Amino acid sequence: MKSMTGYAKVQSAFGDKKLNIEIKTLNSKQLDLIVKLPASYRSRELDIRALLGRLERGKVECVISEETSAASAAAFNGDLLAARFDALQSLAASLGAADKQALFNTLAAMSDIWTSASDGDVSDDEWHQTELDLQRAIDLTDQFRQHEGDVLEKDFHRHVDLIEQKLQQIPAFEAERIATAKERIRRYMADADVKEVDENRFEQELIYYFEKLDITEEKVRLQKHIDYFRQTMADEPVCGKKLGFVAQEMGREINTTGSKANHVAIQKLVVEMKDELEKIKEQLGNVL
């Protein structure tokens, strides 16, 4: 079992550039990718999204950032500035604007005179290293999810065990439940001043009445759902949706048992089982 909560950060260097890869994942009904990249990696966004697809489900935020030394942060295109200065100098003089310093400052402020190191696409060699680093970050995120999933699995086992314990306590009250129901019906008949009672017919009516209140099938089905819940946790690493369906079926059997119980002690056990099941449902939304 894996959780949808995960985190990883990988740092690496390529030449004079430092690269940071950070992945954070939270719960979501489907795979929801948020990718933030420097300009030089935008051409690789589809490749990055394809790699992140390994995380299968959840809200996944991947941030890739780069740090470049000041010396290489931008390259000065002196030839371009000189060509423009020569072309405009004579024109400026003819117009009576002979301030060479002002002309130089204006040309030097033009954006295309300075070429950012991140303006171009990332090289194939750098992308190959980044791809390996991204794979490592995804592996670390997956390990984080597995650890969180192990914690959730232990918690689920504890709550399921408690539901099973409450279920196994129900038979102890069923004989008393039947006797109490019989006594209640006889008391109603006495209060109604019924003089003669056909015992055979009375027993037949009791049998029909108790068939309506029988919870044997509900108990059997609930036990099967509990076993299947445990088996799914053990056998399937990606099981959040399936466990949600099983928990829903468990709730249905518990509710039906409560509506048929007609006994205070059994109804109390039903309330306690519902409480444990709600604790499971609260965490199921975070299971991959």
PDB file of C-alpha atoms in Angstrom:
ATOM      1  CA  MET A   1       0.000   0.000   0.000  1.00  0.00           C
ATOM      2  CA  LYS A   2       1.192   3.492  -0.831  1.00  0.00           C
ATOM      3  CA  SER A   3       0.095   6.921   0.320  1.00  0.00           C
ATOM      4  CA  MET A   4      -0.411   9.784  -2.123  1.00  0.00           C
ATOM      5  CA  THR A   5       1.651  12.043   0.153  1.00  0.00           C
ATOM      6  CA  GLY A   6       5.282  12.233  -0.925  1.00  0.00           C
ATOM      7  CA  TYR A   7       8.304  14.513  -1.120  1.00  0.00           C
ATOM      8  CA  ALA A   8      11.794  14.464  -2.618  1.00  0.00           C
ATOM      9  CA  LYS A   9      14.542  16.926  -3.479  1.00  0.00           C
ATOM     10  CA  VAL A  10      17.565  16.202  -5.664  1.00  0.00           C
ATOM     11  CA  GLN A  11      20.438  18.606  -6.356  1.00  0.00           C
ATOM     12  CA  SER A  12      23.087  18.181  -9.035  1.00  0.00           C
ATOM     13  CA  ALA A  13      25.621  20.194 -11.015  1.00  0.00           C
ATOM     14  CA  PHE A  14      26.340  20.424 -14.716  1.00  0.00           C
ATOM     15  CA  GLY A  15      29.341  22.564 -15.572  1.00  0.00           C
ATOM     16  CA  ASP A  16      28.953  25.866 -13.726  1.00  0.00           C
ATOM     17  CA  LYS A  17      25.201  25.356 -13.343  1.00  0.00           C
ATOM     18  CA  LYS A  18      23.462  23.933 -10.262  1.00  0.00           C
ATOM     19  CA  LEU A  19      20.119  22.209 -10.746  1.00  0.00           C
ATOM     20  CA  ASN A  20      17.432  21.653  -8.097  1.00  0.00           C
ATOM     21  CA  ILE A  21      14.591  19.164  -8.614  1.00  0.00           C
ATOM     22  CA  GLU A  22      11.796  19.189  -6.031  1.00  0.00           C
ATOM     23  CA  ILE A  23       8.692  16.968  -6.105  1.00  0.00           C
ATOM     24  CA  LYS A  24       5.705  17.271  -3.745  1.00  0.00           C
ATOM     25  CA  THR A  25       2.620  15.064  -3.970  1.00  0.00           C
ATOM     26  CA  LEU A  26      -0.780  15.245  -2.269  1.00  0.00           C
ATOM     27  CA  ASN A  27      -4.044  13.344  -2.608  1.00  0.00           C
ATOM     28  CA  SER A  28      -6.250  13.795  -5.665  1.00  0.00           C
ATOM     29  CA  LYS A  29      -8.794  11.661  -7.512  1.00  0.00           C
ATOM     30  CA  GLN A  30      -6.573  11.465 -10.592  1.00  0.00           C
ATOM     31  CA  LEU A  31      -3.074  12.425 -11.694  1.00  0.00           C
ATOM     32  CA  ASP A  32      -2.874  16.233 -11.575  1.00  0.00           C
ATOM     33  CA  LEU A  33       0.544  17.464 -12.740  1.00  0.00           C
ATOM     34  CA  ILE A  34       1.915  20.936 -12.012  1.00  0.00           C
ATOM     35  CA  VAL A  35       5.317  21.475 -13.657  1.00  0.00           C
ATOM     36  CA  LYS A  36       7.425  24.614 -13.163  1.00  0.00           C
ATOM     37  CA  LEU A  37      10.549  24.879 -15.328  1.00  0.00           C
ATOM     38  CA  PRO A  38      13.272  27.357 -16.287  1.00  0.00           C
ATOM     39  CA  ALA A  39      13.068  28.685 -19.849  1.00  0.00           C
ATOM     40  CA  SER A  40      15.793  26.363 -21.115  1.00  0.00           C
ATOM     41  CA  TYR A  41      13.760  23.274 -20.120  1.00  0.00           C
ATOM     42  CA  ARG A  42      10.405  24.237 -21.614  1.00  0.00           C
ATOM     43  CA  SER A  43      11.072  22.213 -24.755  1.00  0.00           C
ATOM     44  CA  ARG A  44      11.402  19.149 -22.505  1.00  0.00           C
ATOM     45  CA  GLU A  45       8.131  19.640 -20.612  1.00  0.00           C
ATOM     46  CA  LEU A  46       6.315  16.785 -22.351  1.00  0.00           C
ATOM     47  CA  ASP A  47       9.219  14.429 -21.587  1.00  0.00           C
ATOM     48  CA  ILE A  48       9.163  15.523 -17.939  1.00  0.00           C
ATOM     49  CA  ARG A  49       5.407  15.012 -17.676  1.00  0.00           C
ATOM     50  CA  ALA A  50       5.758  11.529 -19.179  1.00  0.00           C
ATOM     51  CA  LEU A  51       8.355  10.603 -16.545  1.00  0.00           C
ATOM     52  CA  LEU A  52       6.164  11.976 -13.730  1.00  0.00           C
ATOM     53  CA  GLY A  53       3.359   9.708 -14.942  1.00  0.00           C
ATOM     54  CA  ARG A  54       5.084   6.926 -12.983  1.00  0.00           C
ATOM     55  CA  LEU A  55       3.551   8.438  -9.835  1.00  0.00           C
ATOM     56  CA  GLU A  56       0.158   7.251 -11.171  1.00  0.00           C
ATOM     57  CA  ARG A  57      -2.225   9.335  -9.070  1.00  0.00           C
ATOM     58  CA  GLY A  58      -2.348  12.418  -6.896  1.00  0.00           C
ATOM     59  CA  LYS A  59      -1.632  16.132  -7.143  1.00  0.00           C
ATOM     60  CA  VAL A  60       2.020  16.229  -8.201  1.00  0.00           C
ATOM     61  CA  GLU A  61       4.028  19.457  -8.198  1.00  0.00           C
ATOM     62  CA  CYS A  62       7.467  19.281  -9.817  1.00  0.00           C
ATOM     63  CA  VAL A  63       9.726  22.337  -9.675  1.00  0.00           C
ATOM     64  CA  ILE A  64      13.038  22.410 -11.549  1.00  0.00           C
ATOM     65  CA  SER A  65      15.203  25.461 -10.904  1.00  0.00           C
ATOM     66  CA  GLU A  66      18.748  26.339 -11.895  1.00  0.00           C
ATOM     67  CA  GLU A  67      21.439  28.482 -10.329  1.00  0.00           C
ATOM     68  CA  THR A  68      24.126  29.974 -12.568  1.00  0.00           C
ATOM     69  CA  SER A  69      27.271  31.832 -11.521  1.00  0.00           C
ATOM     70  CA  ALA A  70      27.313  35.598 -12.125  1.00  0.00           C
ATOM     71  CA  ALA A  71      30.176  35.281 -14.596  1.00  0.00           C
ATOM     72  CA  SER A  72      28.176  33.009 -16.885  1.00  0.00           C
ATOM     73  CA  ALA A  73      24.716  34.343 -16.174  1.00  0.00           C
ATOM     74  CA  ALA A  74      24.813  36.466 -19.318  1.00  0.00           C
ATOM     75  CA  ALA A  75      27.100  36.984 -22.296  1.00  0.00           C
ATOM     76  CA  PHE A  76      27.857  40.478 -23.632  1.00  0.00           C
ATOM     77  CA  ASN A  77      27.627  40.819 -27.420  1.00  0.00           C
ATOM     78  CA  GLY A  78      30.295  43.486 -27.984  1.00  0.00           C
ATOM     79  CA  ASP A  79      30.378  43.084 -31.769  1.00  0.00           C
ATOM     80  CA  LEU A  80      26.673  43.833 -32.052  1.00  0.00           C
ATOM     81  CA  LEU A  81      26.980  46.927 -29.853  1.00  0.00           C
ATOM     82  CA  ALA A  82      30.007  48.232 -31.827  1.00  0.00           C
ATOM     83  CA  ALA A  83      28.230  47.762 -35.162  1.00  0.00           C
ATOM     84  CA  ARG A  84      25.185  49.661 -33.935  1.00  0.00           C
ATOM     85  CA  PHE A  85      27.312  52.410 -32.388  1.00  0.00           C
ATOM     86  CA  ASP A  86      29.225  52.966 -35.671  1.00  0.00           C
ATOM     87  CA  ALA A  87      26.005  52.993 -37.672  1.00  0.00           C
ATOM     88  CA  LEU A  88      24.291  55.534 -35.419  1.00  0.00           C
ATOM     89  CA  GLN A  89      27.248  57.785 -34.535  1.00  0.00           C
ATOM     90  CA  SER A  90      27.382  59.704 -37.813  1.00  0.00           C
ATOM     91  CA  LEU A  91      23.597  60.003 -37.866  1.00  0.00           C
ATOM     92  CA  ALA A  92      23.587  61.345 -34.322  1.00  0.00           C
ATOM     93  CA  ALA A  93      26.259  63.952 -35.214  1.00  0.00           C
ATOM     94  CA  SER A  94      24.293  65.152 -38.250  1.00  0.00           C
ATOM     95  CA  LEU A  95      21.266  65.627 -36.052  1.00  0.00           C
ATOM     96  CA  GLY A  96      23.211  67.611 -33.503  1.00  0.00           C
ATOM     97  CA  ALA A  97      23.282  64.845 -30.917  1.00  0.00           C
ATOM     98  CA  ALA A  98      27.010  64.386 -30.424  1.00  0.00           C
ATOM     99  CA  ASP A  99      26.895  62.873 -26.878  1.00  0.00           C
ATOM    100  CA  LYS A 100      28.687  59.566 -27.503  1.00  0.00           C
ATOM    101  CA  GLN A 101      28.319  58.447 -23.885  1.00  0.00           C
ATOM    102  CA  ALA A 102      24.545  58.812 -23.988  1.00  0.00           C
ATOM    103  CA  LEU A 103      24.424  56.854 -27.245  1.00  0.00           C
ATOM    104  CA  PHE A 104      26.604  54.108 -25.785  1.00  0.00           C
ATOM    105  CA  ASN A 105      24.458  53.854 -22.635  1.00  0.00           C
ATOM    106  CA  THR A 106      21.277  53.579 -24.707  1.00  0.00           C
ATOM    107  CA  LEU A 107      22.673  50.798 -26.879  1.00  0.00           C
ATOM    108  CA  ALA A 108      24.120  48.911 -23.902  1.00  0.00           C
ATOM    109  CA  ALA A 109      20.690  48.852 -22.249  1.00  0.00           C
ATOM    110  CA  MET A 110      19.123  46.963 -25.163  1.00  0.00           C
ATOM    111  CA  SER A 111      18.097  43.442 -24.146  1.00  0.00           C
ATOM    112  CA  ASP A 112      19.531  41.671 -27.189  1.00  0.00           C
ATOM    113  CA  ILE A 113      23.008  43.015 -26.382  1.00  0.00           C
ATOM    114  CA  TRP A 114      22.989  40.702 -23.360  1.00  0.00           C
ATOM    115  CA  THR A 115      22.336  37.030 -24.081  1.00  0.00           C
ATOM    116  CA  SER A 116      21.147  35.048 -21.063  1.00  0.00           C
ATOM    117  CA  ALA A 117      22.706  31.624 -20.578  1.00  0.00           C
ATOM    118  CA  SER A 118      19.208  30.219 -20.104  1.00  0.00           C
ATOM    119  CA  ASP A 119      17.778  31.663 -23.299  1.00  0.00           C
ATOM    120  CA  GLY A 120      18.639  28.624 -25.401  1.00  0.00           C
ATOM    121  CA  ASP A 121      17.335  25.067 -25.078  1.00  0.00           C
ATOM    122  CA  VAL A 122      19.123  22.714 -22.727  1.00  0.00           C
ATOM    123  CA  SER A 123      21.821  20.624 -24.392  1.00  0.00           C
ATOM    124  CA  ASP A 124      21.373  16.888 -24.961  1.00  0.00           C
ATOM    125  CA  ASP A 125      24.146  16.072 -22.477  1.00  0.00           C
ATOM    126  CA  GLU A 126      22.608  18.233 -19.765  1.00  0.00           C
ATOM    127  CA  TRP A 127      19.139  16.807 -20.440  1.00  0.00           C
ATOM    128  CA  HIS A 128      20.487  13.250 -20.137  1.00  0.00           C
ATOM    129  CA  GLN A 129      21.854  14.031 -16.666  1.00  0.00           C
ATOM    130  CA  THR A 130      18.677  15.879 -15.682  1.00  0.00           C
ATOM    131  CA  GLU A 131      16.573  12.909 -16.802  1.00  0.00           C
ATOM    132  CA  LEU A 132      18.582  10.599 -14.523  1.00  0.00           C
ATOM    133  CA  ASP A 133      18.243  13.062 -11.628  1.00  0.00           C
ATOM    134  CA  LEU A 134      14.501  13.341 -12.215  1.00  0.00           C
ATOM    135  CA  GLN A 135      14.178   9.547 -12.211  1.00  0.00           C
ATOM    136  CA  ARG A 136      16.019   9.498  -8.880  1.00  0.00           C
ATOM    137  CA  ALA A 137      13.695  12.167  -7.449  1.00  0.00           C
ATOM    138  CA  ILE A 138      10.672  10.132  -8.570  1.00  0.00           C
ATOM    139  CA  ASP A 139      12.149   7.008  -6.934  1.00  0.00           C
ATOM    140  CA  LEU A 140      12.679   8.917  -3.671  1.00  0.00           C
ATOM    141  CA  THR A 141       9.109  10.248  -3.825  1.00  0.00           C
ATOM    142  CA  ASP A 142       7.843   6.712  -4.343  1.00  0.00           C
ATOM    143  CA  GLN A 143       9.850   5.503  -1.337  1.00  0.00           C
ATOM    144  CA  PHE A 144       8.357   8.301   0.762  1.00  0.00           C
ATOM    145  CA  ARG A 145       4.870   7.240  -0.377  1.00  0.00           C
ATOM    146  CA  GLN A 146       5.600   3.620   0.492  1.00  0.00           C
ATOM    147  CA  HIS A 147       6.707   4.583   4.008  1.00  0.00           C
ATOM    148  CA  GLU A 148       3.575   6.686   4.542  1.00  0.00           C
ATOM    149  CA  GLY A 149       1.481   3.839   3.134  1.00  0.00           C
ATOM    150  CA  ASP A 150       2.990   1.380   5.628  1.00  0.00           C
ATOM    151  CA  VAL A 151       1.922   3.682   8.465  1.00  0.00           C
ATOM    152  CA  LEU A 152      -1.611   3.895   7.052  1.00  0.00           C
ATOM    153  CA  GLU A 153      -1.794   0.124   6.608  1.00  0.00           C
ATOM    154  CA  LYS A 154      -0.962  -0.478  10.272  1.00  0.00           C
ATOM    155  CA  ASP A 155      -3.642   2.014  11.265  1.00  0.00           C
ATOM    156  CA  PHE A 156      -6.213   0.351   8.985  1.00  0.00           C
ATOM    157  CA  HIS A 157      -5.417  -3.075  10.428  1.00  0.00           C
ATOM    158  CA  ARG A 158      -6.007  -1.740  13.924  1.00  0.00           C
ATOM    159  CA  HIS A 159      -9.434  -0.335  13.048  1.00  0.00           C
ATOM    160  CA  VAL A 160     -10.466  -3.409  11.030  1.00  0.00           C
ATOM    161  CA  ASP A 161      -9.435  -5.678  13.913  1.00  0.00           C
ATOM    162  CA  LEU A 162     -11.635  -3.669  16.254  1.00  0.00           C
ATOM    163  CA  ILE A 163     -14.597  -3.935  13.855  1.00  0.00           C
ATOM    164  CA  GLU A 164     -14.079  -7.704  13.714  1.00  0.00           C
ATOM    165  CA  GLN A 165     -13.918  -7.917  17.514  1.00  0.00           C
ATOM    166  CA  LYS A 166     -17.227  -6.050  17.820  1.00  0.00           C
ATOM    167  CA  LEU A 167     -18.754  -8.331  15.178  1.00  0.00           C
ATOM    168  CA  GLN A 168     -17.680 -11.437  17.103  1.00  0.00           C
ATOM    169  CA  GLN A 169     -19.358 -10.131  20.263  1.00  0.00           C
ATOM    170  CA  ILE A 170     -22.805  -9.968  18.647  1.00  0.00           C
ATOM    171  CA  PRO A 171     -23.720 -13.708  18.915  1.00  0.00           C
ATOM    172  CA  ALA A 172     -23.436 -13.526  22.711  1.00  0.00           C
ATOM    173  CA  PHE A 173     -26.545 -11.304  22.779  1.00  0.00           C
ATOM    174  CA  GLU A 174     -28.656 -13.048  20.134  1.00  0.00           C
ATOM    175  CA  ALA A 175     -30.277 -15.663  22.436  1.00  0.00           C
ATOM    176  CA  GLU A 176     -31.233 -12.921  24.889  1.00  0.00           C
ATOM    177  CA  ARG A 177     -32.495 -10.830  21.950  1.00  0.00           C
ATOM    178  CA  ILE A 178     -34.901 -13.601  20.881  1.00  0.00           C
ATOM    179  CA  ALA A 179     -36.127 -14.276  24.403  1.00  0.00           C
ATOM    180  CA  THR A 180     -36.695 -10.557  25.008  1.00  0.00           C
ATOM    181  CA  ALA A 181     -38.645 -10.238  21.758  1.00  0.00           C
ATOM    182  CA  LYS A 182     -40.871 -13.209  22.670  1.00  0.00           C
ATOM    183  CA  GLU A 183     -41.566 -11.768  26.110  1.00  0.00           C
ATOM    184  CA  ARG A 184     -42.363  -8.373  24.609  1.00  0.00           C
ATOM    185  CA  ILE A 185     -44.901  -9.889  22.191  1.00  0.00           C
ATOM    186  CA  ARG A 186     -46.571 -11.892  24.992  1.00  0.00           C
ATOM    187  CA  ARG A 187     -46.785  -8.766  27.106  1.00  0.00           C
ATOM    188  CA  TYR A 188     -48.440  -6.869  24.250  1.00  0.00           C
ATOM    189  CA  MET A 189     -50.971  -9.663  23.906  1.00  0.00           C
ATOM    190  CA  ALA A 190     -51.632  -9.637  27.633  1.00  0.00           C
ATOM    191  CA  ASP A 191     -52.129  -5.875  27.591  1.00  0.00           C
ATOM    192  CA  ALA A 192     -54.555  -6.328  24.721  1.00  0.00           C
ATOM    193  CA  ASP A 193     -56.469  -8.860  26.905  1.00  0.00           C
ATOM    194  CA  VAL A 194     -56.184 -11.714  24.402  1.00  0.00           C
ATOM    195  CA  LYS A 195     -57.860 -14.688  26.155  1.00  0.00           C
ATOM    196  CA  GLU A 196     -56.960 -17.600  23.963  1.00  0.00           C
ATOM    197  CA  VAL A 197     -53.739 -18.093  22.017  1.00  0.00           C
ATOM    198  CA  ASP A 198     -53.053 -20.845  19.539  1.00  0.00           C
ATOM    199  CA  GLU A 199     -49.494 -21.766  20.475  1.00  0.00           C
ATOM    200  CA  ASN A 200     -48.737 -23.293  17.065  1.00  0.00           C
ATOM    201  CA  ARG A 201     -49.913 -20.172  15.276  1.00  0.00           C
ATOM    202  CA  PHE A 202     -48.058 -18.041  17.790  1.00  0.00           C
ATOM    203  CA  GLU A 203     -44.810 -19.908  17.092  1.00  0.00           C
ATOM    204  CA  GLN A 204     -45.335 -19.574  13.347  1.00  0.00           C
ATOM    205  CA  GLU A 205     -45.791 -15.828  13.691  1.00  0.00           C
ATOM    206  CA  LEU A 206     -42.679 -15.639  15.853  1.00  0.00           C
ATOM    207  CA  ILE A 207     -40.665 -17.500  13.225  1.00  0.00           C
ATOM    208  CA  TYR A 208     -41.850 -15.074  10.535  1.00  0.00           C
ATOM    209  CA  TYR A 209     -41.074 -12.137  12.796  1.00  0.00           C
ATOM    210  CA  PHE A 210     -37.555 -13.358  13.614  1.00  0.00           C
ATOM    211  CA  GLU A 211     -36.790 -14.075   9.970  1.00  0.00           C
ATOM    212  CA  LYS A 212     -37.341 -10.369   9.354  1.00  0.00           C
ATOM    213  CA  LEU A 213     -34.897  -9.552  12.138  1.00  0.00           C
ATOM    214  CA  ASP A 214     -32.313 -12.227  11.310  1.00  0.00           C
ATOM    215  CA  ILE A 215     -28.804 -10.734  10.882  1.00  0.00           C
ATOM    216  CA  THR A 216     -26.922 -13.929  10.015  1.00  0.00           C
ATOM    217  CA  GLU A 217     -26.371 -12.922   6.389  1.00  0.00           C
ATOM    218  CA  GLU A 218     -25.231  -9.447   7.376  1.00  0.00           C
ATOM    219  CA  LYS A 219     -22.667 -10.886   9.792  1.00  0.00           C
ATOM    220  CA  VAL A 220     -21.340 -13.339   7.203  1.00  0.00           C
ATOM    221  CA  ARG A 221     -21.061 -10.674   4.508  1.00  0.00           C
ATOM    222  CA  LEU A 222     -19.392  -8.217   6.880  1.00  0.00           C
ATOM    223  CA  GLN A 223     -16.788 -10.824   7.817  1.00  0.00           C
ATOM    224  CA  LYS A 224     -16.102 -11.500   4.134  1.00  0.00           C
ATOM    225  CA  HIS A 225     -15.683  -7.775   3.487  1.00  0.00           C
ATOM    226  CA  ILE A 226     -13.239  -7.526   6.405  1.00  0.00           C
ATOM    227  CA  ASP A 227     -11.189 -10.422   5.004  1.00  0.00           C
ATOM    228  CA  TYR A 228     -11.213  -8.902   1.519  1.00  0.00           C
ATOM    229  CA  PHE A 229     -10.129  -5.515   2.897  1.00  0.00           C
ATOM    230  CA  ARG A 230      -7.097  -7.135   4.521  1.00  0.00           C
ATOM    231  CA  GLN A 231      -6.280  -9.193   1.432  1.00  0.00           C
ATOM    232  CA  THR A 232      -6.446  -6.119  -0.831  1.00  0.00           C
ATOM    233  CA  MET A 233      -4.069  -4.187   1.425  1.00  0.00           C
ATOM    234  CA  ALA A 234      -1.595  -7.057   1.354  1.00  0.00           C
ATOM    235  CA  ASP A 235      -1.731  -7.868  -2.366  1.00  0.00           C
ATOM    236  CA  GLU A 236      -2.242  -4.596  -4.243  1.00  0.00           C
ATOM    237  CA  PRO A 237       0.108  -1.588  -3.921  1.00  0.00           C
ATOM    238  CA  VAL A 238      -2.391   0.678  -5.713  1.00  0.00           C
ATOM    239  CA  CYS A 239      -5.668  -0.046  -3.943  1.00  0.00           C
ATOM    240  CA  GLY A 240      -7.176   3.197  -2.649  1.00  0.00           C
ATOM    241  CA  LYS A 241     -10.272   3.147  -4.861  1.00  0.00           C
ATOM    242  CA  LYS A 242     -10.936  -0.550  -4.269  1.00  0.00           C
ATOM    243  CA  LEU A 243     -10.601  -0.165  -0.499  1.00  0.00           C
ATOM    244  CA  GLY A 244     -13.094   2.687  -0.708  1.00  0.00           C
ATOM    245  CA  PHE A 245     -15.628   0.408  -2.383  1.00  0.00           C
ATOM    246  CA  VAL A 246     -15.051  -2.352   0.189  1.00  0.00           C
ATOM    247  CA  ALA A 247     -15.425   0.108   3.069  1.00  0.00           C
ATOM    248  CA  GLN A 248     -18.720   1.270   1.545  1.00  0.00           C
ATOM    249  CA  GLU A 249     -19.996  -2.329   1.521  1.00  0.00           C
ATOM    250  CA  MET A 250     -18.853  -2.815   5.109  1.00  0.00           C
ATOM    251  CA  GLY A 251     -20.847   0.262   6.089  1.00  0.00           C
ATOM    252  CA  ARG A 252     -23.945  -1.097   4.364  1.00  0.00           C
ATOM    253  CA  GLU A 253     -23.821  -4.365   6.341  1.00  0.00           C
ATOM    254  CA  ILE A 254     -23.161  -2.555   9.612  1.00  0.00           C
ATOM    255  CA  ASN A 255     -26.112  -0.216   9.034  1.00  0.00           C
ATOM    256  CA  THR A 256     -28.453  -3.088   8.183  1.00  0.00           C
ATOM    257  CA  THR A 257     -27.336  -4.948  11.303  1.00  0.00           C
ATOM    258  CA  GLY A 258     -28.153  -1.877  13.370  1.00  0.00           C
ATOM    259  CA  SER A 259     -31.611  -1.457  11.841  1.00  0.00           C
ATOM    260  CA  LYS A 260     -32.456  -5.106  12.534  1.00  0.00           C
ATOM    261  CA  ALA A 261     -30.734  -5.421  15.906  1.00  0.00           C
ATOM    262  CA  ASN A 262     -33.661  -4.580  18.182  1.00  0.00           C
ATOM    263  CA  HIS A 263     -31.290  -4.956  21.123  1.00  0.00           C
ATOM    264  CA  VAL A 264     -29.485  -2.235  23.066  1.00  0.00           C
ATOM    265  CA  ALA A 265     -26.162  -4.087  23.447  1.00  0.00           C
ATOM    266  CA  ILE A 266     -26.005  -4.995  19.736  1.00  0.00           C
ATOM    267  CA  GLN A 267     -26.873  -1.460  18.724  1.00  0.00           C
ATOM    268  CA  LYS A 268     -24.049  -0.209  20.917  1.00  0.00           C
ATOM    269  CA  LEU A 269     -21.638  -2.551  19.118  1.00  0.00           C
ATOM    270  CA  VAL A 270     -22.967  -1.266  15.797  1.00  0.00           C
ATOM    271  CA  VAL A 271     -22.252   2.332  16.835  1.00  0.00           C
ATOM    272  CA  GLU A 272     -18.708   1.359  17.828  1.00  0.00           C
ATOM    273  CA  MET A 273     -18.164  -0.421  14.493  1.00  0.00           C
ATOM    274  CA  LYS A 274     -19.412   2.658  12.630  1.00  0.00           C
ATOM    275  CA  ASP A 275     -16.952   4.806  14.569  1.00  0.00           C
ATOM    276  CA  GLU A 276     -14.015   2.594  13.582  1.00  0.00           C
ATOM    277  CA  LEU A 277     -15.160   2.513   9.948  1.00  0.00           C
ATOM    278  CA  GLU A 278     -15.369   6.328   9.818  1.00  0.00           C
ATOM    279  CA  LYS A 279     -11.752   6.511  10.999  1.00  0.00           C
ATOM    280  CA  ILE A 280     -10.797   4.270   8.073  1.00  0.00           C
ATOM    281  CA  LYS A 281     -12.770   6.366   5.567  1.00  0.00           C
ATOM    282  CA  GLU A 282     -11.090   9.568   6.766  1.00  0.00           C
ATOM    283  CA  GLN A 283      -7.717   8.201   5.652  1.00  0.00           C
ATOM    284  CA  LEU A 284      -8.760   6.274   2.533  1.00  0.00           C
ATOM    285  CA  GLY A 285      -8.758   9.453   0.437  1.00  0.00           C
ATOM    286  CA  ASN A 286      -4.967   9.571   0.865  1.00  0.00           C
ATOM    287  CA  VAL A 287      -4.310   6.012  -0.336  1.00  0.00           C
ATOM    288  CA  LEU A 288      -2.885   5.594  -3.824  1.00  0.00           C
TER     289      LEU A 288
END
